[in-house]
XYZ file of N, CA and C in Angstrom:
651
model
N 45.217 50.130 127.495
C 44.779 51.501 127.716
C 45.980 52.509 127.092
N 47.274 52.173 127.107
C 48.274 52.966 126.456
C 47.916 53.103 124.900
N 47.708 51.809 124.435
C 47.451 51.764 122.883
C 46.184 52.634 122.668
N 45.196 52.655 123.400
C 43.824 53.393 123.024
C 44.316 54.825 123.124
N 44.961 55.265 124.168
C 45.453 56.771 124.118
C 46.256 57.200 122.838
N 47.068 56.361 122.527
C 47.868 56.702 121.123
C 46.996 56.825 119.987
N 45.928 55.797 119.924
C 45.072 56.159 118.698
C 44.159 57.151 118.968
N 43.736 57.476 120.306
C 42.838 58.681 120.445
C 43.746 59.982 120.108
N 44.938 60.065 120.454
C 45.702 61.144 120.220
C 46.055 61.340 118.788
N 46.234 60.243 118.155
C 46.497 60.255 116.601
C 45.447 60.643 116.000
N 44.181 60.437 116.380
C 42.953 60.811 115.712
C 42.797 62.276 115.776
N 42.965 62.754 117.047
C 42.923 64.200 117.418
C 43.893 65.053 116.206
N 45.055 64.562 116.463
C 46.136 65.092 115.576
C 45.883 65.219 113.969
N 45.194 64.159 113.684
C 44.836 64.008 112.077
C 43.668 65.025 111.924
N 42.619 65.117 112.854
C 41.657 66.088 112.613
C 42.189 67.447 112.553
N 43.032 67.906 113.579
C 43.543 69.202 113.587
C 44.478 69.476 112.264
N 45.236 68.507 111.844
C 45.858 68.591 110.541
C 44.887 68.859 109.305
N 43.855 68.191 109.337
C 42.862 68.275 108.228
C 42.312 69.644 108.287
N 41.733 70.128 109.517
C 41.341 71.498 109.599
C 42.345 72.710 109.259
N 43.436 72.364 109.684
C 44.566 73.374 109.114
C 44.692 73.414 107.859
N 44.555 72.227 107.168
C 44.766 72.034 105.786
C 43.697 72.873 105.019
N 42.334 72.832 105.435
C 41.302 73.472 104.786
C 41.394 74.823 105.026
N 41.793 75.276 106.221
C 41.908 76.745 106.541
C 42.937 77.308 105.462
N 44.154 76.795 105.426
C 45.153 77.156 104.580
C 44.544 77.290 103.061
N 43.863 76.176 102.636
C 43.437 76.277 101.410
C 42.372 77.359 100.901
N 41.717 77.587 102.091
C 40.567 78.596 101.995
C 41.000 79.981 102.031
N 41.892 80.217 102.915
C 42.155 81.835 103.265
C 43.591 82.069 102.853
N 44.506 81.051 102.582
C 45.863 81.355 102.175
C 46.145 81.352 100.679
N 46.088 82.317 100.014
C 46.168 82.190 98.588
C 47.610 82.050 98.210
N 48.011 81.142 97.032
C 49.247 81.078 96.537
C 49.816 82.305 96.363
N 51.329 82.370 96.221
C 52.098 83.688 96.021
C 52.284 83.850 94.505
N 51.877 82.928 93.795
C 52.277 83.105 92.340
C 50.971 83.026 91.423
N 49.948 83.796 91.673
C 48.881 83.886 90.843
C 48.927 84.786 89.702
N 48.830 84.254 88.497
C 49.214 85.029 87.346
C 48.153 86.411 87.259
N 48.819 87.620 86.999
C 47.956 88.644 86.941
C 47.847 89.511 88.286
N 48.271 88.871 89.447
C 47.982 89.410 90.741
C 49.459 89.556 91.557
N 49.715 90.694 91.958
C 50.958 90.952 92.402
C 50.773 90.937 93.960
N 51.687 89.959 94.765
C 51.412 89.770 96.037
C 51.788 91.009 96.736
N 51.142 91.317 97.837
C 51.198 92.563 98.562
C 52.745 92.659 99.079
N 53.380 91.538 99.601
C 54.583 91.507 100.099
C 55.703 92.043 98.939
N 55.388 91.838 97.782
C 56.284 92.009 96.663
C 56.220 93.662 96.147
N 55.291 94.279 96.747
C 54.939 95.693 96.110
C 56.145 96.664 96.764
N 56.521 97.647 95.978
C 57.337 98.679 96.573
C 56.476 99.863 97.261
N 56.648 99.617 98.563
C 55.846 100.552 99.411
C 55.886 101.987 99.063
N 57.111 102.724 98.651
C 57.182 103.872 98.241
C 56.263 104.283 97.133
N 56.486 103.362 95.826
C 55.650 103.487 94.737
C 54.268 103.426 94.944
N 53.853 102.335 95.745
C 52.427 102.121 95.988
C 51.815 103.342 96.655
N 52.449 103.806 97.716
C 51.923 105.145 98.658
C 51.963 106.215 97.710
N 52.897 106.585 96.717
C 52.751 107.617 95.954
C 51.558 107.616 94.968
N 51.556 106.469 94.421
C 50.142 106.292 93.339
C 48.886 106.381 94.073
N 48.934 105.835 95.327
C 47.555 106.031 96.100
C 47.292 107.366 96.454
N 48.404 108.087 96.743
C 48.147 109.506 97.170
C 47.859 110.371 96.043
N 48.183 110.032 94.968
C 47.851 110.713 93.797
C 46.477 110.425 93.273
N 45.879 109.122 93.603
C 44.668 108.809 93.236
C 43.756 109.625 94.115
N 44.158 109.814 95.384
C 43.301 110.411 96.555
C 43.326 111.826 96.217
N 44.292 112.530 95.663
C 44.295 113.952 95.307
C 43.449 114.277 94.104
N 43.394 113.220 92.990
C 42.493 113.461 91.953
C 41.027 113.146 92.506
N 40.786 112.405 93.417
C 39.431 112.218 93.916
C 39.009 113.516 94.645
N 39.898 114.113 95.477
C 39.477 115.323 96.131
C 39.126 116.479 95.078
N 40.021 116.596 94.207
C 39.731 117.536 93.127
C 38.333 117.456 92.444
N 38.092 116.083 92.101
C 36.864 115.874 91.478
C 35.603 116.226 92.356
N 35.740 115.917 93.610
C 34.570 116.152 94.514
C 34.408 117.748 94.652
N 35.453 118.426 94.595
C 35.338 119.902 94.646
C 34.993 120.652 93.401
N 35.360 119.975 92.205
C 35.091 120.855 91.095
C 34.238 120.183 90.050
N 34.050 118.847 90.119
C 33.096 118.266 88.998
C 31.575 118.536 89.083
N 31.102 118.797 87.960
C 29.520 118.977 87.883
C 28.678 117.694 88.376
N 29.450 116.586 88.252
C 28.740 115.371 88.779
C 28.926 115.015 90.156
N 29.912 115.765 91.007
C 30.087 115.541 92.301
C 28.808 115.679 93.098
N 28.466 114.825 94.059
C 27.431 114.936 94.856
C 27.396 116.134 96.002
N 28.459 116.619 96.017
C 28.748 117.653 97.148
C 27.880 119.034 96.492
N 27.093 119.441 97.452
C 26.052 120.599 97.089
C 26.906 121.805 97.375
N 27.559 122.085 98.430
C 28.179 123.253 98.589
C 29.799 123.135 98.492
N 30.224 123.203 97.253
C 31.495 123.063 96.948
C 32.420 123.954 97.553
N 32.057 125.312 97.670
C 32.940 126.180 98.206
C 33.193 125.909 99.681
N 32.222 125.376 100.527
C 32.547 125.098 101.822
C 32.785 123.682 102.175
N 33.096 123.022 100.996
C 33.516 121.649 101.215
C 35.017 121.420 101.788
N 35.209 120.731 102.823
C 36.509 120.799 103.550
C 37.389 119.658 102.869
N 36.762 118.870 102.053
C 37.622 117.699 101.397
C 37.429 116.458 101.989
N 37.968 115.351 101.397
C 37.751 114.102 101.998
C 38.807 113.800 103.016
N 38.604 112.918 103.942
C 39.430 112.478 105.023
C 39.718 110.988 104.615
N 40.886 110.571 104.793
C 41.366 109.269 104.956
C 42.236 108.533 105.948
N 41.956 107.197 106.125
C 42.830 106.608 107.244
C 44.178 106.674 106.572
N 45.220 106.326 107.395
C 46.498 106.226 106.949
C 46.680 104.965 106.123
N 47.777 105.065 105.029
C 47.711 104.004 104.152
C 48.580 102.809 104.743
N 47.935 101.800 104.597
C 48.520 100.546 105.453
C 48.333 99.303 104.545
N 49.373 98.842 104.168
C 49.416 97.673 103.149
C 48.994 96.270 103.856
N 48.687 96.299 105.121
C 48.072 95.054 105.601
C 46.680 94.996 105.283
N 46.138 96.161 104.941
C 44.670 95.901 104.322
C 44.557 95.791 102.765
N 45.666 95.458 102.221
C 45.528 95.063 100.778
C 45.831 93.395 100.848
N 44.645 92.692 100.528
C 44.852 91.211 100.682
C 44.259 90.587 99.401
N 44.665 89.303 99.239
C 44.181 88.732 98.245
C 43.202 87.652 98.525
N 42.023 87.748 98.039
C 40.864 86.838 98.602
C 40.628 85.691 97.449
N 40.241 84.608 98.064
C 39.700 83.405 97.200
C 38.372 83.661 96.754
N 37.986 83.525 95.483
C 36.718 83.837 95.072
C 35.789 82.454 95.030
N 34.841 82.322 95.841
C 34.090 81.186 95.764
C 32.582 81.500 95.112
N 32.655 81.045 93.791
C 31.247 81.221 93.163
C 30.086 80.970 93.892
N 28.904 81.849 94.008
C 27.823 81.429 94.798
C 27.086 80.391 94.084
N 26.783 79.315 94.945
C 26.143 78.100 94.314
C 24.594 77.970 94.575
N 23.970 78.868 95.440
C 22.885 78.653 95.877
C 21.821 78.961 94.662
N 20.651 78.479 94.814
C 19.293 78.693 93.884
C 19.018 80.089 93.898
N 19.252 80.864 95.203
C 18.650 82.188 95.206
C 19.735 83.152 94.938
N 20.320 83.009 93.661
C 21.150 84.166 93.359
C 20.662 85.380 93.210
N 19.473 85.507 92.653
C 18.811 86.876 92.430
C 18.079 87.320 93.552
N 18.324 88.533 94.155
C 17.767 89.090 95.380
C 17.599 90.584 95.195
N 16.822 91.065 96.108
C 16.468 92.465 96.061
C 17.255 93.091 97.322
N 18.022 94.140 96.962
C 18.880 94.891 97.688
C 18.351 96.128 98.347
N 18.164 96.403 99.512
C 17.456 97.652 99.965
C 18.358 98.904 99.789
N 17.667 99.940 99.339
C 18.394 101.296 99.158
C 18.052 102.303 100.342
N 18.811 103.394 100.499
C 18.760 104.339 101.539
C 17.359 104.987 101.647
N 16.814 105.165 100.402
C 15.607 105.893 100.345
C 14.421 104.913 100.437
N 14.593 103.661 100.934
C 13.541 102.735 101.051
C 13.199 101.874 99.859
N 13.658 102.142 98.622
C 13.469 101.370 97.487
C 14.364 100.097 97.389
N 14.119 99.499 96.289
C 14.880 98.080 96.187
C 15.435 97.965 94.797
N 16.489 97.288 94.542
C 16.950 96.929 93.240
C 17.399 95.412 93.115
N 17.457 94.912 91.900
C 17.645 93.601 91.914
C 19.182 93.454 91.779
N 19.736 92.478 92.523
C 21.218 92.032 92.411
C 21.546 90.768 92.182
N 22.725 90.305 91.924
C 22.956 88.909 91.979
C 24.028 88.691 92.873
N 23.823 87.485 93.589
C 24.891 86.906 94.503
C 25.924 86.252 93.735
N 27.118 86.839 93.523
C 28.129 86.580 92.560
C 29.003 85.534 93.323
N 29.455 85.791 94.392
C 30.541 84.979 94.836
C 30.816 85.267 96.354
N 31.346 84.383 97.219
C 31.894 84.653 98.501
C 33.418 84.798 98.407
N 33.922 85.740 99.149
C 35.325 86.124 99.104
C 35.977 85.809 100.347
N 36.707 84.844 100.586
C 37.446 84.281 101.654
C 38.963 84.929 101.748
N 39.259 85.376 102.798
C 40.650 86.183 103.161
C 40.938 86.300 104.405
N 42.054 86.627 104.659
C 42.461 86.869 106.170
C 42.890 88.373 106.327
N 42.544 88.772 107.512
C 42.728 90.208 107.739
C 43.407 90.341 109.161
N 44.622 90.525 109.041
C 45.532 90.721 110.402
C 45.221 89.255 111.097
N 45.357 88.256 110.336
C 45.417 86.928 110.991
C 44.087 86.343 111.285
N 42.992 87.025 111.011
C 41.582 86.432 111.222
C 40.912 86.250 110.014
N 40.338 84.988 109.741
C 39.738 84.610 108.651
C 38.387 85.408 108.355
N 38.107 85.902 107.054
C 36.996 86.831 107.014
C 36.193 86.181 105.656
N 34.938 86.412 105.604
C 34.045 86.022 104.399
C 33.128 87.242 104.069
N 33.300 87.664 102.909
C 32.188 88.748 102.529
C 31.504 88.277 101.143
N 30.467 88.773 101.055
C 29.588 88.481 99.814
C 29.719 89.556 98.685
N 30.078 88.928 97.445
C 30.387 89.918 96.443
C 28.911 89.933 95.634
N 28.661 91.131 95.173
C 27.305 91.214 94.366
C 27.594 91.660 93.108
N 26.664 91.373 92.198
C 26.931 91.944 90.776
C 25.593 92.598 90.314
N 25.839 93.588 89.685
C 24.658 94.439 89.266
C 24.986 95.189 88.092
N 24.273 95.121 86.914
C 24.494 95.893 85.672
C 25.942 95.837 85.337
N 26.579 94.515 85.320
C 27.924 94.396 84.811
C 29.072 94.581 85.984
N 28.721 95.288 86.997
C 29.751 95.832 87.823
C 29.595 94.789 89.078
N 30.937 94.265 89.576
C 30.900 93.631 91.020
C 31.121 94.705 92.104
N 30.265 94.575 93.069
C 30.303 95.584 94.117
C 30.409 94.614 95.464
N 31.433 95.252 96.306
C 31.649 94.768 97.598
C 31.128 95.827 98.507
N 30.093 95.625 99.332
C 29.646 96.416 100.168
C 29.722 95.992 101.619
N 30.085 96.721 102.441
C 30.189 96.087 103.955
C 30.150 97.288 105.015
N 29.924 96.863 106.144
C 30.074 97.497 107.396
C 31.118 96.831 108.294
N 31.838 97.722 109.027
C 32.856 97.158 109.994
C 32.774 98.045 111.331
N 33.655 97.627 112.097
C 33.793 98.156 113.497
C 33.898 99.763 113.399
N 34.311 100.285 112.229
C 34.557 101.865 112.185
C 33.163 102.348 111.567
N 32.168 101.634 111.220
C 30.866 102.088 110.569
C 30.238 102.992 111.608
N 29.855 104.233 111.289
C 29.184 105.033 112.153
C 29.900 105.800 113.024
N 31.243 105.545 113.167
C 32.031 106.413 114.173
C 33.116 106.973 113.218
N 34.024 106.378 112.620
C 35.111 107.068 111.920
C 34.734 107.001 110.433
N 33.924 106.034 109.979
C 33.553 105.858 108.598
C 32.003 105.920 108.552
N 31.501 106.056 107.252
C 30.123 106.170 107.086
C 29.344 104.991 107.537
N 28.272 105.456 108.405
C 27.345 104.451 109.041
C 26.739 103.387 108.018
N 26.448 103.903 106.747
C 25.912 103.079 105.903
C 26.665 102.115 105.161
N 27.861 102.115 105.431
C 28.705 101.152 104.906
C 29.694 101.763 103.797
N 30.918 101.147 103.444
C 31.780 101.608 102.230
C 31.640 100.464 101.249
N 32.355 100.969 100.140
C 32.249 100.170 98.752
C 33.524 99.922 98.088
N 33.834 98.834 97.474
C 35.016 98.619 96.633
C 34.102 97.977 95.228
N 34.653 98.605 94.214
C 33.987 97.872 92.898
C 34.976 97.318 92.049
N 34.609 96.340 91.305
C 35.373 95.492 90.311
C 34.790 95.296 89.101
N 35.465 94.630 88.181
C 34.905 94.004 87.156
C 35.162 92.749 86.990
N 34.503 91.864 86.141
C 34.843 90.259 86.069
C 36.381 90.096 85.769
N 36.804 91.145 85.018
C 38.418 90.832 84.647
C 39.229 90.992 85.907
N 38.875 91.426 86.925
C 39.743 91.655 88.068
C 39.854 90.247 88.912
N 38.892 89.331 88.457
C 39.177 87.947 89.078
C 40.178 87.352 88.209
N 41.286 86.806 88.904
C 42.360 86.211 88.253
C 42.525 84.727 88.857
N 42.272 83.727 88.064
C 42.253 82.348 88.527
C 41.782 82.095 89.664
N 40.592 82.604 90.053
C 39.851 82.372 91.236
C 40.212 83.042 92.345
N 40.954 84.080 92.209
C 41.298 85.217 93.116
C 41.280 86.553 92.805
N 41.095 87.358 93.754
C 40.935 88.988 93.495
C 41.623 89.707 94.656
N 42.170 90.956 94.168
C 42.875 91.737 95.242
C 41.850 92.572 95.932
N 41.711 92.698 97.234
C 40.926 93.516 97.997
C 41.815 94.534 98.527
N 41.861 95.756 98.007
C 42.587 96.835 98.749
C 41.601 97.667 99.405
N 41.372 97.687 100.582
C 40.782 98.388 101.612
C 41.065 99.763 101.793
N 42.507 100.147 101.228
C 42.933 101.502 101.244
C 42.075 102.292 100.230
N 41.497 101.591 99.188
C 40.788 102.320 98.320
C 39.302 102.269 98.597
N 38.808 101.841 99.742
C 37.500 101.908 100.089
C 36.926 103.197 99.920
N 35.616 103.475 99.496
C 35.095 104.926 99.470
C 33.742 104.816 99.921
N 33.259 106.022 100.295
C 31.838 106.377 100.695
C 31.067 106.463 99.614
N 29.617 106.105 99.764
C 28.707 106.215 98.560
C 28.278 107.782 98.656
N 27.609 108.003 97.487
C 27.290 109.474 97.212
C 26.288 109.998 98.295
N 25.406 109.039 98.768
C 24.530 109.583 99.680
C 24.992 109.944 100.989
N 26.417 109.608 101.356
C 27.022 110.125 102.463
C 27.236 111.701 102.286
N 27.293 112.172 101.097
C 27.394 113.662 100.869
C 26.133 114.389 100.482
N 25.251 113.644 100.043
C 24.125 114.201 99.666
C 22.868 113.322 99.681
N 21.925 113.711 100.585
C 20.679 112.713 100.895
C 19.719 112.624 99.635
N 19.897 113.381 98.558
C 19.197 113.221 97.404
C 19.443 111.849 96.701
N 20.780 111.393 96.942
C 21.009 110.063 96.251
C 20.593 108.987 97.150
N 20.185 107.904 96.439
C 19.838 106.621 97.018
C 20.862 105.720 96.681
N 21.326 105.067 97.876
C 22.473 104.084 97.695
C 22.205 102.743 98.363
N 22.644 101.623 97.629
C 22.449 100.343 98.084
C 22.994 100.167 99.504
N 22.356 99.367 100.288
C 22.892 99.062 101.598
C 23.437 97.690 101.667
N 24.684 97.531 102.345
C 25.194 96.127 102.458
C 24.378 95.103 102.992
N 24.506 93.930 102.479
C 23.593 92.763 102.909
C 24.102 92.553 104.304
N 23.044 91.945 105.148
C 23.326 91.805 106.575
C 24.599 91.072 106.888
N 24.872 90.018 105.976
C 25.969 89.057 106.226
C 27.296 89.807 106.100
N 27.334 91.145 105.362
C 28.518 91.786 105.113
C 28.680 92.717 106.346
N 28.543 92.176 107.568
C 28.899 93.249 108.660
C 29.961 92.459 109.598
N 31.007 93.132 109.521
C 32.444 92.626 110.244
C 32.393 93.196 111.662
N 32.732 92.419 112.648
C 32.941 92.865 113.993
C 34.243 93.659 114.133
N 35.128 93.111 113.231
C 36.567 93.769 113.210
C 36.491 95.240 112.589
N 37.494 95.953 113.040
C 37.415 97.406 112.311
C 38.416 97.255 111.114
N 38.146 98.071 110.020
C 38.992 98.328 109.046
C 39.351 99.721 108.888
N 40.281 100.028 109.564
C 40.765 101.549 109.546
C 41.521 101.696 108.192
N 40.916 101.819 107.180
C 41.612 101.920 105.704
C 40.559 102.530 104.918
N 41.237 103.220 103.849
C 40.264 103.961 102.947
C 39.638 105.368 103.413
N 38.525 105.645 102.839
C 37.830 106.964 103.284
C 37.206 106.921 104.558
N 37.417 107.898 105.397
C 36.784 108.298 106.640
C 35.691 109.059 106.452
N 34.916 109.370 107.409
C 33.657 110.078 107.255
C 33.433 110.960 108.661
N 33.326 112.035 108.332
C 32.656 113.112 109.489
C 31.520 113.971 108.913
N 30.559 113.661 109.548
C 29.077 114.171 108.899
C 29.154 115.763 108.819
N 29.768 116.387 109.859
C 29.978 117.746 109.924
C 30.488 118.426 108.572
N 31.557 117.611 108.353
C 32.492 117.923 107.017
C 31.910 117.763 105.712
């Protein structure tokens, strides 16, 4: 009996160790990926200043550019943002999509559709919780579109975006900086048709980072 218990406990311990190994391999990127600077090594003051400058440029573009989706620029109160939080800058593992159904139709806000490619799954941790999102490819651009716990409350209900190029993928990893998440044009002007996030890109957790959204503004 004693021997059987030892074997049983040893087996359980081995299974737990194997699961832990695969969790680490899947969601914990190495800290020395060429071309990717780990979040913990960033200078917070420099990072914050650069991001604030980017946000100021974006504000000015929405207010002044002829290409801005804002119709009433004189009455535009400006973009709103969540506070800058480096815990929402994560490194994700890029798992190329292996299914035969890579090509599929993405629905747009105006009821139309367009053809996209399922490019890869992105595995990462957010505040200690493993997450997976589907990365799409369209006309050479890699698009991450998702909804989370803020969608429809403090961020745009139709979801938010991050865009990349294939060169942003470094040795099977990519940086997801949710502080740079933005709202699509249709959030500001219903004349624009915007792609909707695939159903699987819906997170129960909130991502209070990047652009906020207030319909009245």
